[in-house]
mmCIF file of C-alpha atoms in Angstrom:
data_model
loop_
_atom_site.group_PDB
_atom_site.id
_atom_site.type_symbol
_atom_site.label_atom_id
_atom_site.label_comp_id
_atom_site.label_asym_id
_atom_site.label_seq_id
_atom_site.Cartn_x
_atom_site.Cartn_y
_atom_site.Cartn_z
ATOM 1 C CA UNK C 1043 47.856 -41.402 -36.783
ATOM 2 C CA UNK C 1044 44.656 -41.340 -38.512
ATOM 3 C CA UNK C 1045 42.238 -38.605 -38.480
ATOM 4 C CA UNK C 1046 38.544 -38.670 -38.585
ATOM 5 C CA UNK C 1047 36.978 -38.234 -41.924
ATOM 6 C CA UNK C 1048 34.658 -35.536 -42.587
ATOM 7 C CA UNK C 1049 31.470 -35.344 -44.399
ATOM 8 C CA UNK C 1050 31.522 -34.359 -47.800
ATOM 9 C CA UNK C 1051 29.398 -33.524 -50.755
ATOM 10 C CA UNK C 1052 25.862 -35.475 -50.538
ATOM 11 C CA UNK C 1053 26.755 -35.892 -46.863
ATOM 12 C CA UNK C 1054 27.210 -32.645 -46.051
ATOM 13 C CA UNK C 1055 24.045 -31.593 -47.690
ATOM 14 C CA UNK C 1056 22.000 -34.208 -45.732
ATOM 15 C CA UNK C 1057 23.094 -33.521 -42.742
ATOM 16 C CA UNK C 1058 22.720 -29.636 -42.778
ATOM 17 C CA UNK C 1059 19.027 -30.589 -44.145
ATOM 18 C CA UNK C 1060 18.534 -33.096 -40.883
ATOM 19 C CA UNK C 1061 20.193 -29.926 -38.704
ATOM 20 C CA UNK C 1062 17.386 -27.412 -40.087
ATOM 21 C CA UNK C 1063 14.999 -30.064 -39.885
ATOM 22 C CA UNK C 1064 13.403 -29.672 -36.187
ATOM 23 C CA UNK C 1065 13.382 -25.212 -37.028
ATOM 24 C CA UNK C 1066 11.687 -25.814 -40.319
ATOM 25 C CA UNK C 1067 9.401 -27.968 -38.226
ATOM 26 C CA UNK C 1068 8.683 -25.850 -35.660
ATOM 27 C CA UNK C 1069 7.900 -22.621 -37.917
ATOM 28 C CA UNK C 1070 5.300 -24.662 -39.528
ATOM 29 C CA UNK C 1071 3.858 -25.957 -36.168
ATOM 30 C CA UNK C 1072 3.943 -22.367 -35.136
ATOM 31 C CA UNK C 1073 1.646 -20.912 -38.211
ATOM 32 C CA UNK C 1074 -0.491 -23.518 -37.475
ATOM 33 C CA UNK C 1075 -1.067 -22.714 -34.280
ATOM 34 C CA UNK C 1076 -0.981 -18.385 -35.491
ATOM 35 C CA UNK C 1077 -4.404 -19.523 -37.334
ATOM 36 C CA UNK C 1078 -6.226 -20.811 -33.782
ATOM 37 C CA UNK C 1079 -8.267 -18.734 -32.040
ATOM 38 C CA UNK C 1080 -6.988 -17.034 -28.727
ATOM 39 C CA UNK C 1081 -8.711 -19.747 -26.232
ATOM 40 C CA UNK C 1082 -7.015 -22.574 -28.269
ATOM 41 C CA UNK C 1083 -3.742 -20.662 -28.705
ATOM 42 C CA UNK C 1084 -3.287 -20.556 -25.522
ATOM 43 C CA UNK C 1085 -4.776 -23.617 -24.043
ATOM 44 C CA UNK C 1086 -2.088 -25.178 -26.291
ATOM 45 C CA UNK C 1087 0.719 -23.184 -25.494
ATOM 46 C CA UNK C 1088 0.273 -23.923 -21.773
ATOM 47 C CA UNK C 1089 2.230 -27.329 -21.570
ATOM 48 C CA UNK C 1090 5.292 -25.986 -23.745
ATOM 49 C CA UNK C 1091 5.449 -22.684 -21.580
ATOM 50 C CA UNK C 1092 5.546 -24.925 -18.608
ATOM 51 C CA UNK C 1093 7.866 -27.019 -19.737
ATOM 52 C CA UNK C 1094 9.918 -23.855 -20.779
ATOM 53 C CA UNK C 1095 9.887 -22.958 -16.830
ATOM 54 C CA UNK C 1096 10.821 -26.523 -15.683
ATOM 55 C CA UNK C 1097 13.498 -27.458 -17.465
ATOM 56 C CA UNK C 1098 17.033 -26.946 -16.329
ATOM 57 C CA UNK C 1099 19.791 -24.718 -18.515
ATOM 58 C CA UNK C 1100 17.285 -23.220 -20.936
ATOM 59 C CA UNK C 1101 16.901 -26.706 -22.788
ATOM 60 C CA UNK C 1102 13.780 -24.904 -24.681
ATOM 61 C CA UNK C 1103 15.338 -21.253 -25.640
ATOM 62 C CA UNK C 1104 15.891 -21.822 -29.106
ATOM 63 C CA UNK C 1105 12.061 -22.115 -29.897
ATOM 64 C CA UNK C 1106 12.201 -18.191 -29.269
ATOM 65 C CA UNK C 1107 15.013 -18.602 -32.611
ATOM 66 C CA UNK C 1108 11.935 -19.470 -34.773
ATOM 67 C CA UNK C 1109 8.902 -16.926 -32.899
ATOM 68 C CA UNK C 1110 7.555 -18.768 -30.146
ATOM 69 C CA UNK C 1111 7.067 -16.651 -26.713
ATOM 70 C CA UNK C 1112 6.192 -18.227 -23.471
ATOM 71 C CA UNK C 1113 3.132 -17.031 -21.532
ATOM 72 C CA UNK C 1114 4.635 -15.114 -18.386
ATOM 73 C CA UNK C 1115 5.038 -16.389 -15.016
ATOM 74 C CA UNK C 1116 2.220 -14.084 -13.745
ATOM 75 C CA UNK C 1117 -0.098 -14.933 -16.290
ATOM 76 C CA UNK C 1118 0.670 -18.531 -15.681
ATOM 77 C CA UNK C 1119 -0.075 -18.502 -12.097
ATOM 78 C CA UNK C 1120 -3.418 -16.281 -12.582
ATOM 79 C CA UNK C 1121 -4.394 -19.243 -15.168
ATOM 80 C CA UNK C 1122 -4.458 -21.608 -11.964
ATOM 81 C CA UNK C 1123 -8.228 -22.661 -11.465
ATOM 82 C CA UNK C 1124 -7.436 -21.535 -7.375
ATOM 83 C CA UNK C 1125 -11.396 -21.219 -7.132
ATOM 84 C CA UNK C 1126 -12.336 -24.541 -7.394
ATOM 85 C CA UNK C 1127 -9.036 -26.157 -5.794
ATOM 86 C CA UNK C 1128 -9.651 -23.476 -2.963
ATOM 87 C CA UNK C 1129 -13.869 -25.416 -2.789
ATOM 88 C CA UNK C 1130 -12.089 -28.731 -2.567
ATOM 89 C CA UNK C 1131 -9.530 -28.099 -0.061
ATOM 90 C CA UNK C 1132 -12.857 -26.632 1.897
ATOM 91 C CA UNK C 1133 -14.587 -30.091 1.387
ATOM 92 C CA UNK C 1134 -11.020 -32.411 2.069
ATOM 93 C CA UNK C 1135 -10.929 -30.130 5.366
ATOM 94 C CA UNK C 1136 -14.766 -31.184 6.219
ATOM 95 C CA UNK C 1137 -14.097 -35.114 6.072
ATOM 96 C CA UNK C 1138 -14.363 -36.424 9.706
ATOM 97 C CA UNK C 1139 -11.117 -38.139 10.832
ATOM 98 C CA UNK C 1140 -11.289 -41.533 11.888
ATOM 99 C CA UNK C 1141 -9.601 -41.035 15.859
ATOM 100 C CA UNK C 1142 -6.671 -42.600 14.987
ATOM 101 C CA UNK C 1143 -5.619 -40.771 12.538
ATOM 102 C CA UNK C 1144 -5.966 -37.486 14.068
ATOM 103 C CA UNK C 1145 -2.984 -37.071 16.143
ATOM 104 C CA UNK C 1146 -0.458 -37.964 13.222
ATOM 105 C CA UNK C 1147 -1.777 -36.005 10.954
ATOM 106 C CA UNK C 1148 -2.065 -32.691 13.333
ATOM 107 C CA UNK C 1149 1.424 -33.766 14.604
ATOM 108 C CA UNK C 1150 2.491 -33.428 10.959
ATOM 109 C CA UNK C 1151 0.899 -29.543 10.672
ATOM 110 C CA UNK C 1152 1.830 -28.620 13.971
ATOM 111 C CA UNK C 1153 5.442 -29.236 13.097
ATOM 112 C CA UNK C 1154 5.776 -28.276 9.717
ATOM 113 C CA UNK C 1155 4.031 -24.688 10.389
ATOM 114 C CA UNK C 1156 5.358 -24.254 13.694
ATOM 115 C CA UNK C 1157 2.117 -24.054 15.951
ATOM 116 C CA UNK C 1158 2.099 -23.369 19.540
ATOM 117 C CA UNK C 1159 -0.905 -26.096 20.977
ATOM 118 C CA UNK C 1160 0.206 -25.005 24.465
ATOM 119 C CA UNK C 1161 -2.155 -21.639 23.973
ATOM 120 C CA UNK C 1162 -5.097 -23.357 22.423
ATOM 121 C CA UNK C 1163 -8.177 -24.072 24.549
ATOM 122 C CA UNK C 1164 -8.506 -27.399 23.922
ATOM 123 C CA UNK C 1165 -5.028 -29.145 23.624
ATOM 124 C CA UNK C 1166 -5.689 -33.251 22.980
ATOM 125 C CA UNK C 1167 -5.642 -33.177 19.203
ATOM 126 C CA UNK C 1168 -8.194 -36.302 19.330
ATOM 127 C CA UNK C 1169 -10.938 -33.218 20.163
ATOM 128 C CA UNK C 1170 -10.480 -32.080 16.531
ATOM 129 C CA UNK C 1171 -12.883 -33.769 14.182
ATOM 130 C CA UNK C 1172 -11.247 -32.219 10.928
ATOM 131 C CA UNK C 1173 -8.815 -30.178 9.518
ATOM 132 C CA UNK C 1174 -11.413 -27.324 9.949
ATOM 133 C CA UNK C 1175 -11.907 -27.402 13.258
ATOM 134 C CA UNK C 1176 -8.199 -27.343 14.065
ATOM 135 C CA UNK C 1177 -7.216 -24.713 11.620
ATOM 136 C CA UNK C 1178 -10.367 -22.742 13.703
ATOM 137 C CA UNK C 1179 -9.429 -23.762 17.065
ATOM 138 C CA UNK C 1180 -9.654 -20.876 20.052
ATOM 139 C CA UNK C 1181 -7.493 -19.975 22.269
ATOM 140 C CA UNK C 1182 -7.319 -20.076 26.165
ATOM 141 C CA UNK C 1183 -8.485 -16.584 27.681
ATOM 142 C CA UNK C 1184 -4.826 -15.581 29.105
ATOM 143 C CA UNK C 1185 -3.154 -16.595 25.770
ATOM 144 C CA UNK C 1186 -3.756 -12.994 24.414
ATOM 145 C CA UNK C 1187 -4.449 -10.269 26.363
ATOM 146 C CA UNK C 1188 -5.420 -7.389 25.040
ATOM 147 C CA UNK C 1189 -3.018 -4.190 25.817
ATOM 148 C CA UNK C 1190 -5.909 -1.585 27.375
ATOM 149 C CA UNK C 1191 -3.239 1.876 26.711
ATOM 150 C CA UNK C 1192 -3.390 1.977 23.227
ATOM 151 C CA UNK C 1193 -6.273 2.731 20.775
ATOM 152 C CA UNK C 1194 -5.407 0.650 18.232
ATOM 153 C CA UNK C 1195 -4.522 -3.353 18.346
ATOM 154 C CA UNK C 1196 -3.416 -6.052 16.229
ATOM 155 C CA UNK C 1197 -6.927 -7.883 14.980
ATOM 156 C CA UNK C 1198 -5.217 -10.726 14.506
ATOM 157 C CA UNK C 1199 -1.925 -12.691 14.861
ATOM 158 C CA UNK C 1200 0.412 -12.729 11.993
ATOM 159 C CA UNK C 1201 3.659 -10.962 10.409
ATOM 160 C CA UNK C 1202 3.639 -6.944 9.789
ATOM 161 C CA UNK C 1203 3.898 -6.103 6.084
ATOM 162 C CA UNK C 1204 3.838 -2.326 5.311
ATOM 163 C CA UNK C 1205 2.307 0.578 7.836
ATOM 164 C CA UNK C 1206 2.667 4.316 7.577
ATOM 165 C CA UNK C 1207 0.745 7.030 5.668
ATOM 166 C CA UNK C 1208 -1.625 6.709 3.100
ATOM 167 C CA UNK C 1209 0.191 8.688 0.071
ATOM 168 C CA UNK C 1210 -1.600 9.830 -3.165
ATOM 169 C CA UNK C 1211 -4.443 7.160 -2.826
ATOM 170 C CA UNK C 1212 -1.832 4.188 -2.712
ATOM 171 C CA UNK C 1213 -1.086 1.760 -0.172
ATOM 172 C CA UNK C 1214 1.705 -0.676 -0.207
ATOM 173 C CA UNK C 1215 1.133 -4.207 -1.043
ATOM 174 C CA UNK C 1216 5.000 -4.922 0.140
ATOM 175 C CA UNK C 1217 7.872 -2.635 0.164
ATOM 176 C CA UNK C 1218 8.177 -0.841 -2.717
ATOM 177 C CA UNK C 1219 4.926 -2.150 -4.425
ATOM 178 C CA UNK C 1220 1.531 -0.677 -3.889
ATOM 179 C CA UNK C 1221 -2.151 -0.643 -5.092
ATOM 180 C CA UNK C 1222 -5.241 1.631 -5.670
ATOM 181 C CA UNK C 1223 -6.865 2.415 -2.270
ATOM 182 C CA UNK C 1224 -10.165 3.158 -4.378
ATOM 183 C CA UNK C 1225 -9.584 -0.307 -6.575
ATOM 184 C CA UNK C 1226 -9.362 -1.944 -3.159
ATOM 185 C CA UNK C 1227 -11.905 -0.604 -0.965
ATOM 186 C CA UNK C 1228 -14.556 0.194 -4.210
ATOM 187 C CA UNK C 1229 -15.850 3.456 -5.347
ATOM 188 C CA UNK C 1230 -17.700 5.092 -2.300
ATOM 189 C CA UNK C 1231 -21.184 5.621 -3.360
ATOM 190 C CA UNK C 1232 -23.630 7.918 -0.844
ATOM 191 C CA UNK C 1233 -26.558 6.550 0.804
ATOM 192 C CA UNK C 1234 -28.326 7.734 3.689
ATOM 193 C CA UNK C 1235 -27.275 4.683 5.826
ATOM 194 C CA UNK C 1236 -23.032 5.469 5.633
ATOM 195 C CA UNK C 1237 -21.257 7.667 7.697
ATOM 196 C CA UNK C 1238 -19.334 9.617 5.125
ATOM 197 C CA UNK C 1239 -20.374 12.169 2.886
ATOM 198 C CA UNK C 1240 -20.807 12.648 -0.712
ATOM 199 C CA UNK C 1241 -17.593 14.547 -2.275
ATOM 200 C CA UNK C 1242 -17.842 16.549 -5.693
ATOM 201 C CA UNK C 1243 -16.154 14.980 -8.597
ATOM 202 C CA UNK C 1244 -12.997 17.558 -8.009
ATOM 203 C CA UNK C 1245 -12.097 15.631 -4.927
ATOM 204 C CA UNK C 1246 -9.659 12.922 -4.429
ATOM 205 C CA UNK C 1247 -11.188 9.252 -2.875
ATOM 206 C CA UNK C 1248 -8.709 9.991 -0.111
ATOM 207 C CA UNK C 1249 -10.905 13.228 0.868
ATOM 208 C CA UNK C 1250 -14.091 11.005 0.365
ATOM 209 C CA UNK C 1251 -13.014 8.936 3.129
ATOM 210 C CA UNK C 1252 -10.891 11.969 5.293
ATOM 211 C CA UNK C 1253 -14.257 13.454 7.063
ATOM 212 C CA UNK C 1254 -12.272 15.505 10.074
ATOM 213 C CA UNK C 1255 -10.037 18.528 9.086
ATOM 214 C CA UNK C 1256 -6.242 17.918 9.785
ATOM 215 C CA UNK C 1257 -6.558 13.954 9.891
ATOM 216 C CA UNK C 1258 -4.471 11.747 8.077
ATOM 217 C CA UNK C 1259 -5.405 8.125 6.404
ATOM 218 C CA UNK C 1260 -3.037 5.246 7.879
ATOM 219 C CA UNK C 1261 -2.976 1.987 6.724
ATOM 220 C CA UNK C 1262 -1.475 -1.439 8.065
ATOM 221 C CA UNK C 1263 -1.427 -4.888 6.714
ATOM 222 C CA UNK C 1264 -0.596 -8.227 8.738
ATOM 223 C CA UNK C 1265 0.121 -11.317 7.281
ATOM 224 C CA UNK C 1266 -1.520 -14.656 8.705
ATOM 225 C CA UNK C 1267 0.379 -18.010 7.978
ATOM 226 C CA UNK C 1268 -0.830 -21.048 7.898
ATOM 227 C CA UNK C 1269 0.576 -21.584 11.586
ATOM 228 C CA UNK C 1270 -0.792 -18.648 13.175
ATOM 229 C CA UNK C 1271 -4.123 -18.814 14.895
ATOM 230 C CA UNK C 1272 -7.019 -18.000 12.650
ATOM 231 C CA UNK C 1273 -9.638 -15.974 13.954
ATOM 232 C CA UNK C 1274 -9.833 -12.346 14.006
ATOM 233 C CA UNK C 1275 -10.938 -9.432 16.444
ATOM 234 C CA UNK C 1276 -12.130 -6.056 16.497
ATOM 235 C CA UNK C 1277 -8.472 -3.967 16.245
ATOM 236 C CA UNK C 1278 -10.594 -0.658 18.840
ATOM 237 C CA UNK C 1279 -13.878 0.715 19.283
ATOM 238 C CA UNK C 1280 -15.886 1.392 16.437
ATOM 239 C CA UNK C 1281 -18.971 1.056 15.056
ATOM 240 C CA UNK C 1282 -19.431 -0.928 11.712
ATOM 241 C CA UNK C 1283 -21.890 0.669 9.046
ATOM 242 C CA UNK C 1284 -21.709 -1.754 5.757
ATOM 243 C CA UNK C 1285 -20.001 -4.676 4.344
ATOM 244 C CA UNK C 1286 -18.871 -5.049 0.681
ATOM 245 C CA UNK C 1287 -17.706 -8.551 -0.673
ATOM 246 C CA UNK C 1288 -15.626 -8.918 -3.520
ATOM 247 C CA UNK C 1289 -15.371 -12.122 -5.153
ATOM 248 C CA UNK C 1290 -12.095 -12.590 -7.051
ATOM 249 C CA UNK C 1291 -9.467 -14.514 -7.542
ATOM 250 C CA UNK C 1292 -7.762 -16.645 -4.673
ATOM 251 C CA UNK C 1293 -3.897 -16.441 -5.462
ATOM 252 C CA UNK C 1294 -1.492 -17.078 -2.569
ATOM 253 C CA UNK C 1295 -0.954 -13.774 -0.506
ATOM 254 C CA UNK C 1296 2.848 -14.641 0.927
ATOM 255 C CA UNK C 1297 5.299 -12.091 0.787
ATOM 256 C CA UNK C 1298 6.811 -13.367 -1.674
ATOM 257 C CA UNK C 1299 3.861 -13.775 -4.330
ATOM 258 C CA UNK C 1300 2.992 -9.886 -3.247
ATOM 259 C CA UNK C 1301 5.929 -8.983 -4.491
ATOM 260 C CA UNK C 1302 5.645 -10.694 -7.749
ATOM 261 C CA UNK C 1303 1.902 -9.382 -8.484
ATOM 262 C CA UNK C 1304 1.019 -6.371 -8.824
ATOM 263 C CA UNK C 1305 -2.505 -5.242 -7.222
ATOM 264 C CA UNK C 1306 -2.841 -8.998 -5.969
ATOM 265 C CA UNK C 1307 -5.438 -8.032 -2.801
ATOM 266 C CA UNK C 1308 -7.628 -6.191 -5.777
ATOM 267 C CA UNK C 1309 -7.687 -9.322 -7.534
ATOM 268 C CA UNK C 1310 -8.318 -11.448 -4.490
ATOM 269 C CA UNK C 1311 -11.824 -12.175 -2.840
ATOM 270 C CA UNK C 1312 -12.042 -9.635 -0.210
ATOM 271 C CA UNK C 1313 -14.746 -8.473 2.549
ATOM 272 C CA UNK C 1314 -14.599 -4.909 3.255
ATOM 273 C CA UNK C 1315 -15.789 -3.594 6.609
ATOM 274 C CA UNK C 1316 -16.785 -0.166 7.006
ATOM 275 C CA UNK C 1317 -17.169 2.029 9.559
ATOM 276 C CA UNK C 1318 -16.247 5.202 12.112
ATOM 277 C CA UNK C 1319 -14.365 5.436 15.486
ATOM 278 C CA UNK C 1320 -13.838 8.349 17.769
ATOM 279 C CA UNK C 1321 -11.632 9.710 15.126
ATOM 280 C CA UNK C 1322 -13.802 9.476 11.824
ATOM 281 C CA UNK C 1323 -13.425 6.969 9.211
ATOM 282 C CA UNK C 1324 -12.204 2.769 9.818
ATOM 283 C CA UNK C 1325 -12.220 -0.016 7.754
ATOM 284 C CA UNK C 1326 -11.167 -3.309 8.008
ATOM 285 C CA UNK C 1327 -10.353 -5.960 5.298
ATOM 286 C CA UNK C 1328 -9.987 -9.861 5.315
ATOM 287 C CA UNK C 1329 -8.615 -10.294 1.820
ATOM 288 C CA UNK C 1330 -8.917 -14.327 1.079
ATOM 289 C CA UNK C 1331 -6.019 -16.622 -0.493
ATOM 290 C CA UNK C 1332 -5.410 -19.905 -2.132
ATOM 291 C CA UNK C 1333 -7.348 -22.291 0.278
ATOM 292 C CA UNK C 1334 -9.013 -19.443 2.137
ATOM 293 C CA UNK C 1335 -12.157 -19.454 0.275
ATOM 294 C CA UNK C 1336 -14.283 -19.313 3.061
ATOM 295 C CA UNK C 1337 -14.103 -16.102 5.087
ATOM 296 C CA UNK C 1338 -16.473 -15.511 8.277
ATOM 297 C CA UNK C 1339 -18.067 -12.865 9.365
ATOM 298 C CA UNK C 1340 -19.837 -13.751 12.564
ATOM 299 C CA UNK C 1341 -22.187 -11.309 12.580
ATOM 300 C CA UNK C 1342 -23.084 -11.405 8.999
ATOM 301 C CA UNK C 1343 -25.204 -14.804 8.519
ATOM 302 C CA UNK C 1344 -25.582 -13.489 4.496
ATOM 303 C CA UNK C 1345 -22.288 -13.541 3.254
ATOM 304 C CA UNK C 1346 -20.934 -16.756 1.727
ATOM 305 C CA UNK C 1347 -17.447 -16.518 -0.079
ATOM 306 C CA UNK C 1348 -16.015 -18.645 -3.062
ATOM 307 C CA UNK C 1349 -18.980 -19.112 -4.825
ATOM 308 C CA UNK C 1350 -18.504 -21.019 -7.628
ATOM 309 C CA UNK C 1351 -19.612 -18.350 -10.595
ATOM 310 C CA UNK C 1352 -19.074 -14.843 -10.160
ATOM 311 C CA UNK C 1353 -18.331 -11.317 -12.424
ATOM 312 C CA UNK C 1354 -15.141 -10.524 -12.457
ATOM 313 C CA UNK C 1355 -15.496 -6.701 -10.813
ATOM 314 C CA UNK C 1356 -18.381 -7.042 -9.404
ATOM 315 C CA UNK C 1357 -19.106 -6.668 -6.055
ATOM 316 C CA UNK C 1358 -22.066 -6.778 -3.132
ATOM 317 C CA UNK C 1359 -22.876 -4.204 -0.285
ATOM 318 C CA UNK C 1360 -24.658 -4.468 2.471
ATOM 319 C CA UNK C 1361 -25.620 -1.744 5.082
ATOM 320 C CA UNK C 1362 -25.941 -2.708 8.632
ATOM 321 C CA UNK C 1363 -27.666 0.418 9.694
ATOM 322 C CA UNK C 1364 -31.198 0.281 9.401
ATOM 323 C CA UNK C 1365 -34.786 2.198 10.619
ATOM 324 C CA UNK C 1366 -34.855 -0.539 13.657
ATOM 325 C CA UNK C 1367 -30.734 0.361 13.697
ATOM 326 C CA UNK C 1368 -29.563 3.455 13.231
ATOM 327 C CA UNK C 1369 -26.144 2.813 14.255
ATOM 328 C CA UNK C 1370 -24.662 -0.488 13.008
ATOM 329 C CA UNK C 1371 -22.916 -2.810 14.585
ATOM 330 C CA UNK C 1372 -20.958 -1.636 17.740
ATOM 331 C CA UNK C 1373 -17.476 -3.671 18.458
ATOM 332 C CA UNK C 1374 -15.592 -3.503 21.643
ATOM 333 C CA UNK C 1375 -12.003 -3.816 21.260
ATOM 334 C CA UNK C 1376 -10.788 -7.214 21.467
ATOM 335 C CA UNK C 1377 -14.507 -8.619 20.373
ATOM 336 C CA UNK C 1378 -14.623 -11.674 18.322
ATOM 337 C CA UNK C 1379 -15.000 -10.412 14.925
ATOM 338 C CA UNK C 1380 -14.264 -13.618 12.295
ATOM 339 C CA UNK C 1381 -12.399 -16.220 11.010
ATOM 340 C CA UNK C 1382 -10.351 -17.564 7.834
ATOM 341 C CA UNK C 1383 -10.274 -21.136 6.923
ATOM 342 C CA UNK C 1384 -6.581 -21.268 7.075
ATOM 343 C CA UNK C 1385 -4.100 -18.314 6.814
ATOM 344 C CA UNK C 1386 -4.631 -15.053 5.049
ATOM 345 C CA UNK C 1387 -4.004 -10.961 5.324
ATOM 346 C CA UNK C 1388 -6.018 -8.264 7.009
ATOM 347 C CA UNK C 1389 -5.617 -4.872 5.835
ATOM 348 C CA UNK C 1390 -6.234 -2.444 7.932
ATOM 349 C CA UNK C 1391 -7.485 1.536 6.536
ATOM 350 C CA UNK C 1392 -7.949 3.864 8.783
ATOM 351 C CA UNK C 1393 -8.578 8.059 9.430
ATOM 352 C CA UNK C 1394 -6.636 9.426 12.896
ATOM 353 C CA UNK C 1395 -5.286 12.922 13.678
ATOM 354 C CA UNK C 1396 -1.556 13.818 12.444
ATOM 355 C CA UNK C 1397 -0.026 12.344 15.749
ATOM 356 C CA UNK C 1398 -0.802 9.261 15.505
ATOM 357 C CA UNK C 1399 1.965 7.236 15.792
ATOM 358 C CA UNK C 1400 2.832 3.138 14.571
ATOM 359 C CA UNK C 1401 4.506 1.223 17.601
ATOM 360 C CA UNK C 1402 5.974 -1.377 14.966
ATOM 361 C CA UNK C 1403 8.716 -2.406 12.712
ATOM 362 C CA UNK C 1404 7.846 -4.087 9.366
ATOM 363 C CA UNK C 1405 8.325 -7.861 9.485
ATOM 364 C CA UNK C 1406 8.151 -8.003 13.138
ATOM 365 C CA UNK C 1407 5.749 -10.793 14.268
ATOM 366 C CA UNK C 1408 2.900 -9.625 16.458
ATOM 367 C CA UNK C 1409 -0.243 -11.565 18.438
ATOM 368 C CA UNK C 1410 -3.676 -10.540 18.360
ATOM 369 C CA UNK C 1411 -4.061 -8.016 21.488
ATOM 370 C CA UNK C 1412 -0.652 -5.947 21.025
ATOM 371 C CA UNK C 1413 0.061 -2.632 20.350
ATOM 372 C CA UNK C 1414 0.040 -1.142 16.966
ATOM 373 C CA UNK C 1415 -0.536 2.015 17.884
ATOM 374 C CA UNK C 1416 -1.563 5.497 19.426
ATOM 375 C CA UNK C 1417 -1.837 9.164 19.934
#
């Protein structure tokens, strides 16, 4: 029986050479790229940290054997230009279908996302010009009526992240992962035109925006799909006193990325309304999203969203009460309040005495027009 012959002497050496070849290789490709500035460093190490992520059974692990580290997920993700691919979907969704064409391609959305054409006002899908005007259709009348016994309604339809208590100035994002209240609403600065007063440095943003003794801050966030019907309404009666617009980022807000970033509505273009009810201080947020550039605000002809340059931080106020209006904007529950382009989250922040009590469960699905709650 013979038995394979093994390599010896000159062999040997040449093929433990060949063997450290591709490490030896690598270190130098490595100080090479050690000598690049940051930008370049990691412009280049995009494609291999990609690749890293793609393929199966760890094929590039042993490239962390000779120093190399991959970029992480998150700041993968954030590296997505969503901005500008968010400004194209805007203009794809703009192009006039030719009639033909329309009922295929709604049929295709309305069965991958699940929508329910039976409640919109207009039900022959050849009515829709574009993909903006169906994402933005209305609803008939009956299709959501709005529950008259308690103060407090769901703005919008959608799924029912996190509610409760607002806790040490942090509200959860999901279960179990929360944000800054004053990163997300912005540092409340007095002017004569808002409804809250100016707080000493000693006290907590919480107390800035807590203006009745023995009320509590609540918060509640609902998730819009892509199926769900788009517009928003006023969640009670209140009066709204100034708008503040964020531009940011526009990640995907699904459960599932919320869990994964941290602070992802601070980092996402946002439009803060502000305001009071009978019970002091209410706000209400539409935070944008990966193809949800364009946020509405019917009332507000000024804002435009998803510009294409914008300071990172920054933000814009505007007050709504004025010498000709010394009130604001009044909103009747139920009113028509705005719209999203396609699916986001509204995040709800609000100031109500100790008994006020949620009628929900989180992850329940809810309509625009329900319950969420009351004294």
């Amino acid at each position: 029986m013979c038995q394979s012959e093994k390599p010896h002497g000159p062999e040997l050496q040449a093929a433990a050479k060949w063997l450290h070849f591709p490490q030896l290789a690598l270190r130098r490709r490595l100080g090479q790229l050690s000598c690049m500035s940051r930008p370049a460093l990691k412009l280049r190490s995009w494609p291999l940290t990609i690749l890293y992520y793609l393929l199966p059974f760890g094929a590039l692990r042993p490239l962390s054997r000779v120093g190399w580290r991959p970029v992480s997920r998150v700041a993968l993700y954030k590296s997505v230009p969503t901005r500008l691919l968010s400004r194209a979907w805007g203009r794809l969704n703009q192009v006039e279908l030719p009639y033909w064409l329309r009922r295929p391609v709604y049929s295709l959305y309305i069965w991958t996302f699940g929508v329910n054409m039976t409640e919109a006002a207009v039900e022959d899908l050849h009515h829709y010009r574009n993909l903006s005007e169906f994402f933005r259709r209305k609803l008939k009348p009956q299709a959501r009526p709005v529950c008259g016994l308690h103060s407090v309604i769901s703005p919008s339809d959608g799924k029912i992240l996190t509610f409760g208590q607002v806790k040490n100035c942090e509200v959860e994002q999901v279960k179990g992962v929360t944000y800054s209240l004053e990163s997300f609403l912005g540092p409340r600065t007095y002017t004569e035109d808002l409804s809250f007063p100016p707080a000493s440095s000693r006290d907590s943003f919480r107390n800035q925006l807590v203006t009745r003794e023995g009320n509590e801050l609540y918060h509640c966030v609902i998730y819009l799909a892509p199926g769900d019907y788009h517009c928003f309404h006023s969640p009670t009666d209140w009066t709204v006193s100034h708008r503040r617009h964020f531009p940011g980022s526009l990640m995907s807000v699904n459960p599932g990325m919320a869990r994964w970033i941290k602070e992802l509505f601070c980092h996402n273009e946002r439009v803060v309304l502000s305001g009071d009810w009978k019970h002091g201080f209410f706000s209400l947020t539409a935070v944008g999203a990966t193809n949800v550039g364009s946020i509405r605000i019917y009332f507000d002809q000024d804002l435009h969203t998803n510009s294409p340059r914008y300071s990172k931080g920054s933000y814009n106020d505007l007050s709504f009460v004025t010498h000709a209006n010394k009130e604001g904007i009044p909103m009747r529950k139920g009113e028509h309040l705005g719209e999203f382009n396609l699916g986001s989250t509204i995040v709800l922040i609000f100031e109500a005495p100790k008994d006020f009590n949620f009628r929900l469960k989180a992850g329940q699905k809810i309509r625009f027009g329900e319950a969420l709650g009351s004294l």
